[in-house]
């Protein structure tokens, strides 16, 4: 079998969020076992607008150099919305000028909103990219439908995010109930809704009666506002802000939690939820993106409509007050992770798609 060379394009590993988690996961794998040579070029780094532009310009010249010297067979391009789309559109068009094949790895969240709210020029560019790239990795069936509505002839491939399956799971026997949120603290993650739900749970006595603590793992532009809400409403006894959590600290946090919650307004297929179910945690989340493929109503958790604080309170109450439900949902979460989101199968599929697309 011929060895193929892949150039992956994405964000620098200092950028916080799910896309970086996916990129780090892909780069840690030994692709030589699959007869693939992998190189990575970051084209985005956090900073002010001028720094972002300068970083991309430098990366673009390096990209041109790699197209000549490395001469990749295939490009694997991670893309989201806003500036990410425009950067990757330039990379895609240049890739085609070199006569190379490319895969767009679309990290959903607000991409459809980005398209729907765009002017005709933006919409035309999006449709053009979707039509002319060699394949688009989408994170689930819902995103497959969304992309097909934008550009029906897009060559989509449903590729679920995946996680390594840990050997040590969460502790469901704990008398304390830790409820975990992991993510960037931005408005679309719905953390303000979660805090309002916590306030209601406090008023009806559930937090004290069941020894409940909410752990918020993440940083972002909403952090100060969220902390002020907690202080103003005297919730500091029940809510702990942990900052950005990685590595062994994240592992311990997942092992010591009993419920995971993510009340987002827009998502693709969040790595945070996949991590949670891999540790055997019940999940409460929203019916957005492809979350319903990792959280099945009344099987391993509950799904609510984004912004429905009343139902969020009800779902939290059900799982907090019933250890049998927590245990059953937790076992089902782990089973689902094993059946559908194991990273070993993920690597096998990606390598297969690389060769399939290269050989077309």
PDB file of C-alpha atoms in Angstrom, residues 25 160-165 274 336-349:
ATOM      1  CA  UNK A  25      -6.268  13.880  19.864  1.00  0.00           C
ATOM      2  CA  UNK A 160     -18.594  11.300  15.181  1.00  0.00           C
ATOM      3  CA  UNK A 161     -16.094  12.773  17.596  1.00  0.00           C
ATOM      4  CA  UNK A 162     -14.518  10.105  19.792  1.00  0.00           C
ATOM      5  CA  UNK A 163     -12.714   9.620  23.080  1.00  0.00           C
ATOM      6  CA  UNK A 164     -10.291   7.252  24.751  1.00  0.00           C
ATOM      7  CA  UNK A 165     -12.212   4.941  27.082  1.00  0.00           C
ATOM      8  CA  UNK A 274     -18.284  12.260  25.082  1.00  0.00           C
ATOM      9  CA  UNK A 336     -23.002   3.999  24.534  1.00  0.00           C
ATOM     10  CA  UNK A 337     -19.437   5.365  24.600  1.00  0.00           C
ATOM     11  CA  UNK A 338     -18.045   1.862  24.038  1.00  0.00           C
ATOM     12  CA  UNK A 339     -20.426   1.099  21.180  1.00  0.00           C
ATOM     13  CA  UNK A 340     -20.293   4.392  19.318  1.00  0.00           C
ATOM     14  CA  UNK A 341     -17.480   6.726  20.367  1.00  0.00           C
ATOM     15  CA  UNK A 342     -14.334   4.640  20.906  1.00  0.00           C
ATOM     16  CA  UNK A 343     -11.332   6.491  19.469  1.00  0.00           C
ATOM     17  CA  UNK A 344      -9.720   3.288  18.111  1.00  0.00           C
ATOM     18  CA  UNK A 345     -12.569   2.937  15.629  1.00  0.00           C
ATOM     19  CA  UNK A 346     -12.305   6.678  14.945  1.00  0.00           C
ATOM     20  CA  UNK A 347      -8.677   6.372  13.837  1.00  0.00           C
ATOM     21  CA  UNK A 348      -9.495   3.358  11.676  1.00  0.00           C
ATOM     22  CA  UNK A 349     -12.302   5.216   9.910  1.00  0.00           C
TER      23      UNK A 349
END
